[in-house]
């Protein structure tokens, strides 16, 4: 198994082709050789570790920002998947609120049916299971799907696509709501997913999904959102074209603070709903940020390179002063930062993480040991390098004692610095 090739771009053999419209595009940045971001290793795995080149570009025609090469999804999502949605209280609360808003706004009819794509450990669907509402999760990673089932969440362990949508329709009937969080941007064949959504969704049903927002990634220089699982970086500019290809339209947008800035998109069959004024306003906002222009991405690349220099400078100086640095949270995002910047065990002695499946293993690529949180508490370092910067509020609240004893956090989004 290797990377999956982009569709052929016909007349331009060297360039990848847009996975949405087929137009050749040129990557605007390369993060170099990168490992699988959620593949935590034992020493025995080091020699056979898989690498690919992480490059991103914007399609000149439909403006979809996307990876040039993709890793085979079966290498990413399987029975030993390391990301469990329920590891942060902030996200647990977020999905309780999401479930509540779906229930209030879209699931009020008789015997409603909700399908979730990428339901992971059941963090959202558990609320519908508790209410005995008809629900179905689609989750290909068997270990996290098992956690959901143990909570009473009905879960199919498969990849969602057009053929699975047809099977669900035949077996269970059409859905009032199809929900998806942090998974649409993971799926290479979005056309198959959207053909499936169109089939499965009732005529007045809603498809609601949220993913990290390209505008936030650009404005905050949060380049660590770019890694193997994130095949696409969405904007209204690109998504509106994608949905038009499937006779669907965006009827609402709802910005979210999670994952460093996300957007929740509400989509319906074309003509089934009236678009909110937030939709045209979002086009305006994107024009102002310049998401429709190549120069924006060229400038961003310069800011990413400066961020790398600043971070290495700060870490290097701290180590020269004899300070101990421990990474805080072995996030998928940290794979991009550590491998792109060349942050190794000489700079960061270990990474603390609360997820049992990651503990006792080594980080992808740079092979920094991942240790249980109890070790961070028992031997607090001088600096915690905040790899889970998107959970900063939750972590700062939890680490008041660490800070009171002189500990400090090193951050790099939106800029490199020390807090508090
Ligand atoms: N929705 C959860 C999980 C996000 S991680 C949350 O927001 O926290 C992405 C999840 O999508 C993983 O659990 C992965 O196994 C799953 N996934 C990846 N490709 C998928 C596909 N084609 N269909 C359904 N789920 C998929
Ligand atoms: P997240 O930003 O969701 O990760 P990713 O970049 O992979 O999407 O962070 C989840 C990880 O952070 C998970 O491995 C658990 C870890 N974590 C801690 O170790 N301590 C904490 O206090 C929090 C909030 C997360």
mmCIF file with all atom_site columns, N, CA, C and O in Angstrom, residues 97-149:
data_model
loop_
_atom_site.group_PDB
_atom_site.id
_atom_site.type_symbol
_atom_site.label_atom_id
_atom_site.label_alt_id
_atom_site.label_comp_id
_atom_site.label_asym_id
_atom_site.label_entity_id
_atom_site.label_seq_id
_atom_site.pdbx_PDB_ins_code
_atom_site.Cartn_x
_atom_site.Cartn_y
_atom_site.Cartn_z
_atom_site.occupancy
_atom_site.B_iso_or_equiv
_atom_site.pdbx_formal_charge
_atom_site.auth_seq_id
_atom_site.auth_comp_id
_atom_site.auth_asym_id
_atom_site.auth_atom_id
_atom_site.pdbx_PDB_model_num
ATOM 1   N N  . UNK A 1 97  ? -23.768 20.026 22.632 1.00 0.00 ? 97  UNK A N  1
ATOM 2   C CA . UNK A 1 97  ? -24.514 21.196 22.124 1.00 0.00 ? 97  UNK A CA 1
ATOM 3   C C  . UNK A 1 97  ? -24.941 20.973 20.668 1.00 0.00 ? 97  UNK A C  1
ATOM 4   O O  . UNK A 1 97  ? -26.045 21.348 20.265 1.00 0.00 ? 97  UNK A O  1
ATOM 5   N N  . UNK A 1 98  ? -24.056 20.372 19.882 1.00 0.00 ? 98  UNK A N  1
ATOM 6   C CA . UNK A 1 98  ? -24.372 20.098 18.464 1.00 0.00 ? 98  UNK A CA 1
ATOM 7   C C  . UNK A 1 98  ? -25.617 19.182 18.394 1.00 0.00 ? 98  UNK A C  1
ATOM 8   O O  . UNK A 1 98  ? -26.578 19.452 17.665 1.00 0.00 ? 98  UNK A O  1
ATOM 9   N N  . UNK A 1 99  ? -25.604 18.107 19.196 1.00 0.00 ? 99  UNK A N  1
ATOM 10  C CA . UNK A 1 99  ? -26.739 17.162 19.207 1.00 0.00 ? 99  UNK A CA 1
ATOM 11  C C  . UNK A 1 99  ? -28.017 17.897 19.592 1.00 0.00 ? 99  UNK A C  1
ATOM 12  O O  . UNK A 1 99  ? -29.078 17.707 18.974 1.00 0.00 ? 99  UNK A O  1
ATOM 13  N N  . UNK A 1 100 ? -27.906 18.749 20.585 1.00 0.00 ? 100 UNK A N  1
ATOM 14  C CA . UNK A 1 100 ? -29.075 19.489 21.050 1.00 0.00 ? 100 UNK A CA 1
ATOM 15  C C  . UNK A 1 100 ? -29.633 20.387 19.946 1.00 0.00 ? 100 UNK A C  1
ATOM 16  O O  . UNK A 1 100 ? -30.843 20.436 19.717 1.00 0.00 ? 100 UNK A O  1
ATOM 17  N N  . UNK A 1 101 ? -28.752 21.077 19.224 1.00 0.00 ? 101 UNK A N  1
ATOM 18  C CA . UNK A 1 101 ? -29.249 21.990 18.180 1.00 0.00 ? 101 UNK A CA 1
ATOM 19  C C  . UNK A 1 101 ? -29.858 21.178 17.026 1.00 0.00 ? 101 UNK A C  1
ATOM 20  O O  . UNK A 1 101 ? -30.860 21.593 16.442 1.00 0.00 ? 101 UNK A O  1
ATOM 21  N N  . UNK A 1 102 ? -29.317 20.009 16.726 1.00 0.00 ? 102 UNK A N  1
ATOM 22  C CA . UNK A 1 102 ? -29.933 19.182 15.672 1.00 0.00 ? 102 UNK A CA 1
ATOM 23  C C  . UNK A 1 102 ? -31.322 18.730 16.104 1.00 0.00 ? 102 UNK A C  1
ATOM 24  O O  . UNK A 1 102 ? -32.285 18.762 15.328 1.00 0.00 ? 102 UNK A O  1
ATOM 25  N N  . UNK A 1 103 ? -31.420 18.334 17.368 1.00 0.00 ? 103 UNK A N  1
ATOM 26  C CA . UNK A 1 103 ? -32.702 17.858 17.891 1.00 0.00 ? 103 UNK A CA 1
ATOM 27  C C  . UNK A 1 103 ? -33.749 18.980 17.825 1.00 0.00 ? 103 UNK A C  1
ATOM 28  O O  . UNK A 1 103 ? -34.864 18.780 17.343 1.00 0.00 ? 103 UNK A O  1
ATOM 29  N N  . UNK A 1 104 ? -33.350 20.185 18.244 1.00 0.00 ? 104 UNK A N  1
ATOM 30  C CA . UNK A 1 104 ? -34.290 21.317 18.268 1.00 0.00 ? 104 UNK A CA 1
ATOM 31  C C  . UNK A 1 104 ? -34.699 21.745 16.864 1.00 0.00 ? 104 UNK A C  1
ATOM 32  O O  . UNK A 1 104 ? -35.866 22.016 16.609 1.00 0.00 ? 104 UNK A O  1
ATOM 33  N N  . UNK A 1 105 ? -33.710 21.813 15.963 1.00 0.00 ? 105 UNK A N  1
ATOM 34  C CA . UNK A 1 105 ? -33.992 22.464 14.676 1.00 0.00 ? 105 UNK A CA 1
ATOM 35  C C  . UNK A 1 105 ? -34.432 21.513 13.563 1.00 0.00 ? 105 UNK A C  1
ATOM 36  O O  . UNK A 1 105 ? -35.129 21.924 12.652 1.00 0.00 ? 105 UNK A O  1
ATOM 37  N N  . UNK A 1 106 ? -33.978 20.257 13.611 1.00 0.00 ? 106 UNK A N  1
ATOM 38  C CA . UNK A 1 106 ? -34.174 19.417 12.424 1.00 0.00 ? 106 UNK A CA 1
ATOM 39  C C  . UNK A 1 106 ? -34.758 18.036 12.704 1.00 0.00 ? 106 UNK A C  1
ATOM 40  O O  . UNK A 1 106 ? -34.966 17.268 11.774 1.00 0.00 ? 106 UNK A O  1
ATOM 41  N N  . UNK A 1 107 ? -34.936 17.689 13.962 1.00 0.00 ? 107 UNK A N  1
ATOM 42  C CA . UNK A 1 107 ? -35.357 16.307 14.235 1.00 0.00 ? 107 UNK A CA 1
ATOM 43  C C  . UNK A 1 107 ? -36.674 16.272 15.012 1.00 0.00 ? 107 UNK A C  1
ATOM 44  O O  . UNK A 1 107 ? -36.920 15.354 15.799 1.00 0.00 ? 107 UNK A O  1
ATOM 45  N N  . UNK A 1 108 ? -37.514 17.268 14.731 1.00 0.00 ? 108 UNK A N  1
ATOM 46  C CA . UNK A 1 108 ? -38.770 17.391 15.492 1.00 0.00 ? 108 UNK A CA 1
ATOM 47  C C  . UNK A 1 108 ? -39.926 16.584 14.913 1.00 0.00 ? 108 UNK A C  1
ATOM 48  O O  . UNK A 1 108 ? -40.987 16.484 15.530 1.00 0.00 ? 108 UNK A O  1
ATOM 49  N N  . UNK A 1 109 ? -39.766 16.010 13.721 1.00 0.00 ? 109 UNK A N  1
ATOM 50  C CA . UNK A 1 109 ? -40.882 15.302 13.065 1.00 0.00 ? 109 UNK A CA 1
ATOM 51  C C  . UNK A 1 109 ? -41.153 13.943 13.708 1.00 0.00 ? 109 UNK A C  1
ATOM 52  O O  . UNK A 1 109 ? -40.611 13.616 14.763 1.00 0.00 ? 109 UNK A O  1
ATOM 53  N N  . UNK A 1 110 ? -41.984 13.149 13.022 1.00 0.00 ? 110 UNK A N  1
ATOM 54  C CA . UNK A 1 110 ? -42.336 11.841 13.570 1.00 0.00 ? 110 UNK A CA 1
ATOM 55  C C  . UNK A 1 110 ? -41.252 10.821 13.234 1.00 0.00 ? 110 UNK A C  1
ATOM 56  O O  . UNK A 1 110 ? -40.795 10.756 12.101 1.00 0.00 ? 110 UNK A O  1
ATOM 57  N N  . UNK A 1 111 ? -40.780 10.084 14.210 1.00 0.00 ? 111 UNK A N  1
ATOM 58  C CA . UNK A 1 111 ? -39.795 9.022  14.051 1.00 0.00 ? 111 UNK A CA 1
ATOM 59  C C  . UNK A 1 111 ? -38.589 9.456  13.194 1.00 0.00 ? 111 UNK A C  1
ATOM 60  O O  . UNK A 1 111 ? -38.285 8.852  12.173 1.00 0.00 ? 111 UNK A O  1
ATOM 61  N N  . UNK A 1 112 ? -37.925 10.523 13.616 1.00 0.00 ? 112 UNK A N  1
ATOM 62  C CA . UNK A 1 112 ? -36.811 11.025 12.801 1.00 0.00 ? 112 UNK A CA 1
ATOM 63  C C  . UNK A 1 112 ? -35.629 10.055 12.762 1.00 0.00 ? 112 UNK A C  1
ATOM 64  O O  . UNK A 1 112 ? -35.466 9.226  13.663 1.00 0.00 ? 112 UNK A O  1
ATOM 65  N N  . UNK A 1 113 ? -34.808 10.197 11.723 1.00 0.00 ? 113 UNK A N  1
ATOM 66  C CA . UNK A 1 113 ? -33.653 9.300  11.519 1.00 0.00 ? 113 UNK A CA 1
ATOM 67  C C  . UNK A 1 113 ? -32.422 10.150 11.226 1.00 0.00 ? 113 UNK A C  1
ATOM 68  O O  . UNK A 1 113 ? -32.438 10.982 10.315 1.00 0.00 ? 113 UNK A O  1
ATOM 69  N N  . UNK A 1 114 ? -31.383 9.957  12.031 1.00 0.00 ? 114 UNK A N  1
ATOM 70  C CA . UNK A 1 114 ? -30.118 10.680 11.816 1.00 0.00 ? 114 UNK A CA 1
ATOM 71  C C  . UNK A 1 114 ? -28.995 9.689  11.517 1.00 0.00 ? 114 UNK A C  1
ATOM 72  O O  . UNK A 1 114 ? -28.851 8.667  12.192 1.00 0.00 ? 114 UNK A O  1
ATOM 73  N N  . UNK A 1 115 ? -28.206 10.024 10.486 1.00 0.00 ? 115 UNK A N  1
ATOM 74  C CA . UNK A 1 115 ? -27.010 9.236  10.143 1.00 0.00 ? 115 UNK A CA 1
ATOM 75  C C  . UNK A 1 115 ? -25.805 10.126 10.384 1.00 0.00 ? 115 UNK A C  1
ATOM 76  O O  . UNK A 1 115 ? -25.820 11.309 10.019 1.00 0.00 ? 115 UNK A O  1
ATOM 77  N N  . UNK A 1 116 ? -24.774 9.579  11.010 1.00 0.00 ? 116 UNK A N  1
ATOM 78  C CA . UNK A 1 116 ? -23.534 10.350 11.156 1.00 0.00 ? 116 UNK A CA 1
ATOM 79  C C  . UNK A 1 116 ? -22.389 9.640  10.440 1.00 0.00 ? 116 UNK A C  1
ATOM 80  O O  . UNK A 1 116 ? -22.148 8.442  10.637 1.00 0.00 ? 116 UNK A O  1
ATOM 81  N N  . UNK A 1 117 ? -21.673 10.400 9.629  1.00 0.00 ? 117 UNK A N  1
ATOM 82  C CA . UNK A 1 117 ? -20.481 9.893  8.933  1.00 0.00 ? 117 UNK A CA 1
ATOM 83  C C  . UNK A 1 117 ? -19.278 10.195 9.826  1.00 0.00 ? 117 UNK A C  1
ATOM 84  O O  . UNK A 1 117 ? -19.114 11.324 10.280 1.00 0.00 ? 117 UNK A O  1
ATOM 85  N N  . UNK A 1 118 ? -18.438 9.187  10.096 1.00 0.00 ? 118 UNK A N  1
ATOM 86  C CA . UNK A 1 118 ? -17.242 9.412  10.930 1.00 0.00 ? 118 UNK A CA 1
ATOM 87  C C  . UNK A 1 118 ? -17.626 9.624  12.383 1.00 0.00 ? 118 UNK A C  1
ATOM 88  O O  . UNK A 1 118 ? -17.191 10.563 13.036 1.00 0.00 ? 118 UNK A O  1
ATOM 89  N N  . UNK A 1 119 ? -18.431 8.687  12.916 1.00 0.00 ? 119 UNK A N  1
ATOM 90  C CA . UNK A 1 119 ? -19.018 8.872  14.257 1.00 0.00 ? 119 UNK A CA 1
ATOM 91  C C  . UNK A 1 119 ? -18.049 8.528  15.383 1.00 0.00 ? 119 UNK A C  1
ATOM 92  O O  . UNK A 1 119 ? -18.363 8.734  16.556 1.00 0.00 ? 119 UNK A O  1
ATOM 93  N N  . UNK A 1 120 ? -16.895 7.972  15.063 1.00 0.00 ? 120 UNK A N  1
ATOM 94  C CA . UNK A 1 120 ? -15.815 7.706  16.018 1.00 0.00 ? 120 UNK A CA 1
ATOM 95  C C  . UNK A 1 120 ? -16.352 6.978  17.255 1.00 0.00 ? 120 UNK A C  1
ATOM 96  O O  . UNK A 1 120 ? -17.046 5.963  17.114 1.00 0.00 ? 120 UNK A O  1
ATOM 97  N N  . UNK A 1 121 ? -16.067 7.486  18.456 1.00 0.00 ? 121 UNK A N  1
ATOM 98  C CA . UNK A 1 121 ? -16.459 6.763  19.673 1.00 0.00 ? 121 UNK A CA 1
ATOM 99  C C  . UNK A 1 121 ? -17.895 7.062  20.106 1.00 0.00 ? 121 UNK A C  1
ATOM 100 O O  . UNK A 1 121 ? -18.276 6.769  21.231 1.00 0.00 ? 121 UNK A O  1
ATOM 101 N N  . UNK A 1 122 ? -18.671 7.666  19.213 1.00 0.00 ? 122 UNK A N  1
ATOM 102 C CA . UNK A 1 122 ? -20.076 7.943  19.517 1.00 0.00 ? 122 UNK A CA 1
ATOM 103 C C  . UNK A 1 122 ? -20.276 9.231  20.296 1.00 0.00 ? 122 UNK A C  1
ATOM 104 O O  . UNK A 1 122 ? -21.337 9.466  20.883 1.00 0.00 ? 122 UNK A O  1
ATOM 105 N N  . UNK A 1 123 ? -19.269 10.107 20.254 1.00 0.00 ? 123 UNK A N  1
ATOM 106 C CA . UNK A 1 123 ? -19.301 11.345 21.054 1.00 0.00 ? 123 UNK A CA 1
ATOM 107 C C  . UNK A 1 123 ? -20.581 12.156 20.809 1.00 0.00 ? 123 UNK A C  1
ATOM 108 O O  . UNK A 1 123 ? -21.117 12.748 21.729 1.00 0.00 ? 123 UNK A O  1
ATOM 109 N N  . UNK A 1 124 ? -21.114 12.148 19.578 1.00 0.00 ? 124 UNK A N  1
ATOM 110 C CA . UNK A 1 124 ? -22.359 12.884 19.337 1.00 0.00 ? 124 UNK A CA 1
ATOM 111 C C  . UNK A 1 124 ? -23.579 11.964 19.370 1.00 0.00 ? 124 UNK A C  1
ATOM 112 O O  . UNK A 1 124 ? -24.585 12.272 20.008 1.00 0.00 ? 124 UNK A O  1
ATOM 113 N N  . UNK A 1 125 ? -23.500 10.820 18.677 1.00 0.00 ? 125 UNK A N  1
ATOM 114 C CA . UNK A 1 125 ? -24.698 9.976  18.555 1.00 0.00 ? 125 UNK A CA 1
ATOM 115 C C  . UNK A 1 125 ? -25.145 9.403  19.895 1.00 0.00 ? 125 UNK A C  1
ATOM 116 O O  . UNK A 1 125 ? -26.295 8.996  20.040 1.00 0.00 ? 125 UNK A O  1
ATOM 117 N N  . UNK A 1 126 ? -24.245 9.358  20.885 1.00 0.00 ? 126 UNK A N  1
ATOM 118 C CA . UNK A 1 126 ? -24.657 8.826  22.194 1.00 0.00 ? 126 UNK A CA 1
ATOM 119 C C  . UNK A 1 126 ? -25.869 9.573  22.737 1.00 0.00 ? 126 UNK A C  1
ATOM 120 O O  . UNK A 1 126 ? -26.720 8.987  23.414 1.00 0.00 ? 126 UNK A O  1
ATOM 121 N N  . UNK A 1 127 ? -25.989 10.855 22.377 1.00 0.00 ? 127 UNK A N  1
ATOM 122 C CA . UNK A 1 127 ? -27.130 11.628 22.889 1.00 0.00 ? 127 UNK A CA 1
ATOM 123 C C  . UNK A 1 127 ? -28.442 11.143 22.266 1.00 0.00 ? 127 UNK A C  1
ATOM 124 O O  . UNK A 1 127 ? -29.476 11.170 22.911 1.00 0.00 ? 127 UNK A O  1
ATOM 125 N N  . UNK A 1 128 ? -28.381 10.713 20.995 1.00 0.00 ? 128 UNK A N  1
ATOM 126 C CA . UNK A 1 128 ? -29.590 10.196 20.349 1.00 0.00 ? 128 UNK A CA 1
ATOM 127 C C  . UNK A 1 128 ? -29.871 8.769  20.800 1.00 0.00 ? 128 UNK A C  1
ATOM 128 O O  . UNK A 1 128 ? -31.030 8.371  20.916 1.00 0.00 ? 128 UNK A O  1
ATOM 129 N N  . UNK A 1 129 ? -28.814 8.004  21.074 1.00 0.00 ? 129 UNK A N  1
ATOM 130 C CA . UNK A 1 129 ? -29.012 6.649  21.606 1.00 0.00 ? 129 UNK A CA 1
ATOM 131 C C  . UNK A 1 129 ? -29.732 6.731  22.954 1.00 0.00 ? 129 UNK A C  1
ATOM 132 O O  . UNK A 1 129 ? -30.661 5.969  23.216 1.00 0.00 ? 129 UNK A O  1
ATOM 133 N N  . UNK A 1 130 ? -29.326 7.719  23.770 1.00 0.00 ? 130 UNK A N  1
ATOM 134 C CA . UNK A 1 130 ? -29.981 7.884  25.082 1.00 0.00 ? 130 UNK A CA 1
ATOM 135 C C  . UNK A 1 130 ? -31.463 8.196  24.926 1.00 0.00 ? 130 UNK A C  1
ATOM 136 O O  . UNK A 1 130 ? -32.285 7.790  25.728 1.00 0.00 ? 130 UNK A O  1
ATOM 137 N N  . UNK A 1 131 ? -31.800 8.970  23.863 1.00 0.00 ? 131 UNK A N  1
ATOM 138 C CA . UNK A 1 131 ? -33.210 9.349  23.628 1.00 0.00 ? 131 UNK A CA 1
ATOM 139 C C  . UNK A 1 131 ? -33.989 8.263  22.883 1.00 0.00 ? 131 UNK A C  1
ATOM 140 O O  . UNK A 1 131 ? -35.129 8.490  22.506 1.00 0.00 ? 131 UNK A O  1
ATOM 141 N N  . UNK A 1 132 ? -33.324 7.146  22.552 1.00 0.00 ? 132 UNK A N  1
ATOM 142 C CA . UNK A 1 132 ? -33.924 6.079  21.723 1.00 0.00 ? 132 UNK A CA 1
ATOM 143 C C  . UNK A 1 132 ? -34.403 6.618  20.381 1.00 0.00 ? 132 UNK A C  1
ATOM 144 O O  . UNK A 1 132 ? -35.413 6.181  19.842 1.00 0.00 ? 132 UNK A O  1
ATOM 145 N N  . UNK A 1 133 ? -33.687 7.602  19.840 1.00 0.00 ? 133 UNK A N  1
ATOM 146 C CA . UNK A 1 133 ? -34.019 8.109  18.502 1.00 0.00 ? 133 UNK A CA 1
ATOM 147 C C  . UNK A 1 133 ? -33.331 7.216  17.456 1.00 0.00 ? 133 UNK A C  1
ATOM 148 O O  . UNK A 1 133 ? -32.238 6.695  17.711 1.00 0.00 ? 133 UNK A O  1
ATOM 149 N N  . UNK A 1 134 ? -33.982 7.051  16.301 1.00 0.00 ? 134 UNK A N  1
ATOM 150 C CA . UNK A 1 134 ? -33.355 6.223  15.249 1.00 0.00 ? 134 UNK A CA 1
ATOM 151 C C  . UNK A 1 134 ? -32.076 6.909  14.777 1.00 0.00 ? 134 UNK A C  1
ATOM 152 O O  . UNK A 1 134 ? -32.089 8.065  14.361 1.00 0.00 ? 134 UNK A O  1
ATOM 153 N N  . UNK A 1 135 ? -30.977 6.193  14.842 1.00 0.00 ? 135 UNK A N  1
ATOM 154 C CA . UNK A 1 135 ? -29.682 6.779  14.487 1.00 0.00 ? 135 UNK A CA 1
ATOM 155 C C  . UNK A 1 135 ? -28.793 5.683  13.920 1.00 0.00 ? 135 UNK A C  1
ATOM 156 O O  . UNK A 1 135 ? -29.026 4.497  14.164 1.00 0.00 ? 135 UNK A O  1
ATOM 157 N N  . UNK A 1 136 ? -27.778 6.095  13.170 1.00 0.00 ? 136 UNK A N  1
ATOM 158 C CA . UNK A 1 136 ? -26.804 5.134  12.656 1.00 0.00 ? 136 UNK A CA 1
ATOM 159 C C  . UNK A 1 136 ? -25.479 5.854  12.457 1.00 0.00 ? 136 UNK A C  1
ATOM 160 O O  . UNK A 1 136 ? -25.415 6.891  11.776 1.00 0.00 ? 136 UNK A O  1
ATOM 161 N N  . UNK A 1 137 ? -24.418 5.309  13.025 1.00 0.00 ? 137 UNK A N  1
ATOM 162 C CA . UNK A 1 137 ? -23.082 5.844  12.816 1.00 0.00 ? 137 UNK A CA 1
ATOM 163 C C  . UNK A 1 137 ? -22.357 5.024  11.756 1.00 0.00 ? 137 UNK A C  1
ATOM 164 O O  . UNK A 1 137 ? -22.541 3.806  11.689 1.00 0.00 ? 137 UNK A O  1
ATOM 165 N N  . UNK A 1 138 ? -21.559 5.703  10.942 1.00 0.00 ? 138 UNK A N  1
ATOM 166 C CA . UNK A 1 138 ? -20.726 5.017  9.951  1.00 0.00 ? 138 UNK A CA 1
ATOM 167 C C  . UNK A 1 138 ? -19.284 5.326  10.316 1.00 0.00 ? 138 UNK A C  1
ATOM 168 O O  . UNK A 1 138 ? -18.882 6.506  10.312 1.00 0.00 ? 138 UNK A O  1
ATOM 169 N N  . UNK A 1 139 ? -18.537 4.301  10.696 1.00 0.00 ? 139 UNK A N  1
ATOM 170 C CA . UNK A 1 139 ? -17.205 4.530  11.250 1.00 0.00 ? 139 UNK A CA 1
ATOM 171 C C  . UNK A 1 139 ? -16.278 3.361  10.889 1.00 0.00 ? 139 UNK A C  1
ATOM 172 O O  . UNK A 1 139 ? -16.429 2.261  11.410 1.00 0.00 ? 139 UNK A O  1
ATOM 173 N N  . UNK A 1 140 ? -15.321 3.606  9.986  1.00 0.00 ? 140 UNK A N  1
ATOM 174 C CA . UNK A 1 140 ? -14.456 2.505  9.519  1.00 0.00 ? 140 UNK A CA 1
ATOM 175 C C  . UNK A 1 140 ? -13.394 2.045  10.511 1.00 0.00 ? 140 UNK A C  1
ATOM 176 O O  . UNK A 1 140 ? -12.864 0.940  10.350 1.00 0.00 ? 140 UNK A O  1
ATOM 177 N N  . UNK A 1 141 ? -13.045 2.858  11.500 1.00 0.00 ? 141 UNK A N  1
ATOM 178 C CA . UNK A 1 141 ? -11.983 2.457  12.437 1.00 0.00 ? 141 UNK A CA 1
ATOM 179 C C  . UNK A 1 141 ? -12.601 1.591  13.535 1.00 0.00 ? 141 UNK A C  1
ATOM 180 O O  . UNK A 1 141 ? -13.353 2.079  14.388 1.00 0.00 ? 141 UNK A O  1
ATOM 181 N N  . UNK A 1 142 ? -12.258 0.283  13.499 1.00 0.00 ? 142 UNK A N  1
ATOM 182 C CA . UNK A 1 142 ? -12.998 -0.701 14.306 1.00 0.00 ? 142 UNK A CA 1
ATOM 183 C C  . UNK A 1 142 ? -12.866 -0.458 15.807 1.00 0.00 ? 142 UNK A C  1
ATOM 184 O O  . UNK A 1 142 ? -13.831 -0.667 16.551 1.00 0.00 ? 142 UNK A O  1
ATOM 185 N N  . UNK A 1 143 ? -11.696 0.000  16.260 1.00 0.00 ? 143 UNK A N  1
ATOM 186 C CA . UNK A 1 143 ? -11.538 0.138  17.719 1.00 0.00 ? 143 UNK A CA 1
ATOM 187 C C  . UNK A 1 143 ? -12.408 1.262  18.275 1.00 0.00 ? 143 UNK A C  1
ATOM 188 O O  . UNK A 1 143 ? -13.044 1.104  19.319 1.00 0.00 ? 143 UNK A O  1
ATOM 189 N N  . UNK A 1 144 ? -12.481 2.388  17.568 1.00 0.00 ? 144 UNK A N  1
ATOM 190 C CA . UNK A 1 144 ? -13.311 3.488  18.078 1.00 0.00 ? 144 UNK A CA 1
ATOM 191 C C  . UNK A 1 144 ? -14.797 3.154  17.889 1.00 0.00 ? 144 UNK A C  1
ATOM 192 O O  . UNK A 1 144 ? -15.633 3.488  18.740 1.00 0.00 ? 144 UNK A O  1
ATOM 193 N N  . UNK A 1 145 ? -15.118 2.448  16.783 1.00 0.00 ? 145 UNK A N  1
ATOM 194 C CA . UNK A 1 145 ? -16.514 2.028  16.550 1.00 0.00 ? 145 UNK A CA 1
ATOM 195 C C  . UNK A 1 145 ? -16.985 1.131  17.697 1.00 0.00 ? 145 UNK A C  1
ATOM 196 O O  . UNK A 1 145 ? -18.140 1.221  18.144 1.00 0.00 ? 145 UNK A O  1
ATOM 197 N N  . UNK A 1 146 ? -16.084 0.298  18.202 1.00 0.00 ? 146 UNK A N  1
ATOM 198 C CA . UNK A 1 146 ? -16.427 -0.620 19.299 1.00 0.00 ? 146 UNK A CA 1
ATOM 199 C C  . UNK A 1 146 ? -16.767 0.165  20.568 1.00 0.00 ? 146 UNK A C  1
ATOM 200 O O  . UNK A 1 146 ? -17.687 -0.190 21.305 1.00 0.00 ? 146 UNK A O  1
ATOM 201 N N  . UNK A 1 147 ? -16.030 1.250  20.820 1.00 0.00 ? 147 UNK A N  1
ATOM 202 C CA . UNK A 1 147 ? -16.316 2.085  21.995 1.00 0.00 ? 147 UNK A CA 1
ATOM 203 C C  . UNK A 1 147 ? -17.728 2.671  21.862 1.00 0.00 ? 147 UNK A C  1
ATOM 204 O O  . UNK A 1 147 ? -18.502 2.705  22.829 1.00 0.00 ? 147 UNK A O  1
ATOM 205 N N  . UNK A 1 148 ? -18.087 3.092  20.649 1.00 0.00 ? 148 UNK A N  1
ATOM 206 C CA . UNK A 1 148 ? -19.428 3.650  20.419 1.00 0.00 ? 148 UNK A CA 1
ATOM 207 C C  . UNK A 1 148 ? -20.498 2.587  20.671 1.00 0.00 ? 148 UNK A C  1
ATOM 208 O O  . UNK A 1 148 ? -21.504 2.841  21.342 1.00 0.00 ? 148 UNK A O  1
ATOM 209 N N  . UNK A 1 149 ? -20.276 1.405  20.136 1.00 0.00 ? 149 UNK A N  1
ATOM 210 C CA . UNK A 1 149 ? -21.267 0.328  20.313 1.00 0.00 ? 149 UNK A CA 1
ATOM 211 C C  . UNK A 1 149 ? -21.474 0.017  21.791 1.00 0.00 ? 149 UNK A C  1
ATOM 212 O O  . UNK A 1 149 ? -22.590 -0.221 22.237 1.00 0.00 ? 149 UNK A O  1
#
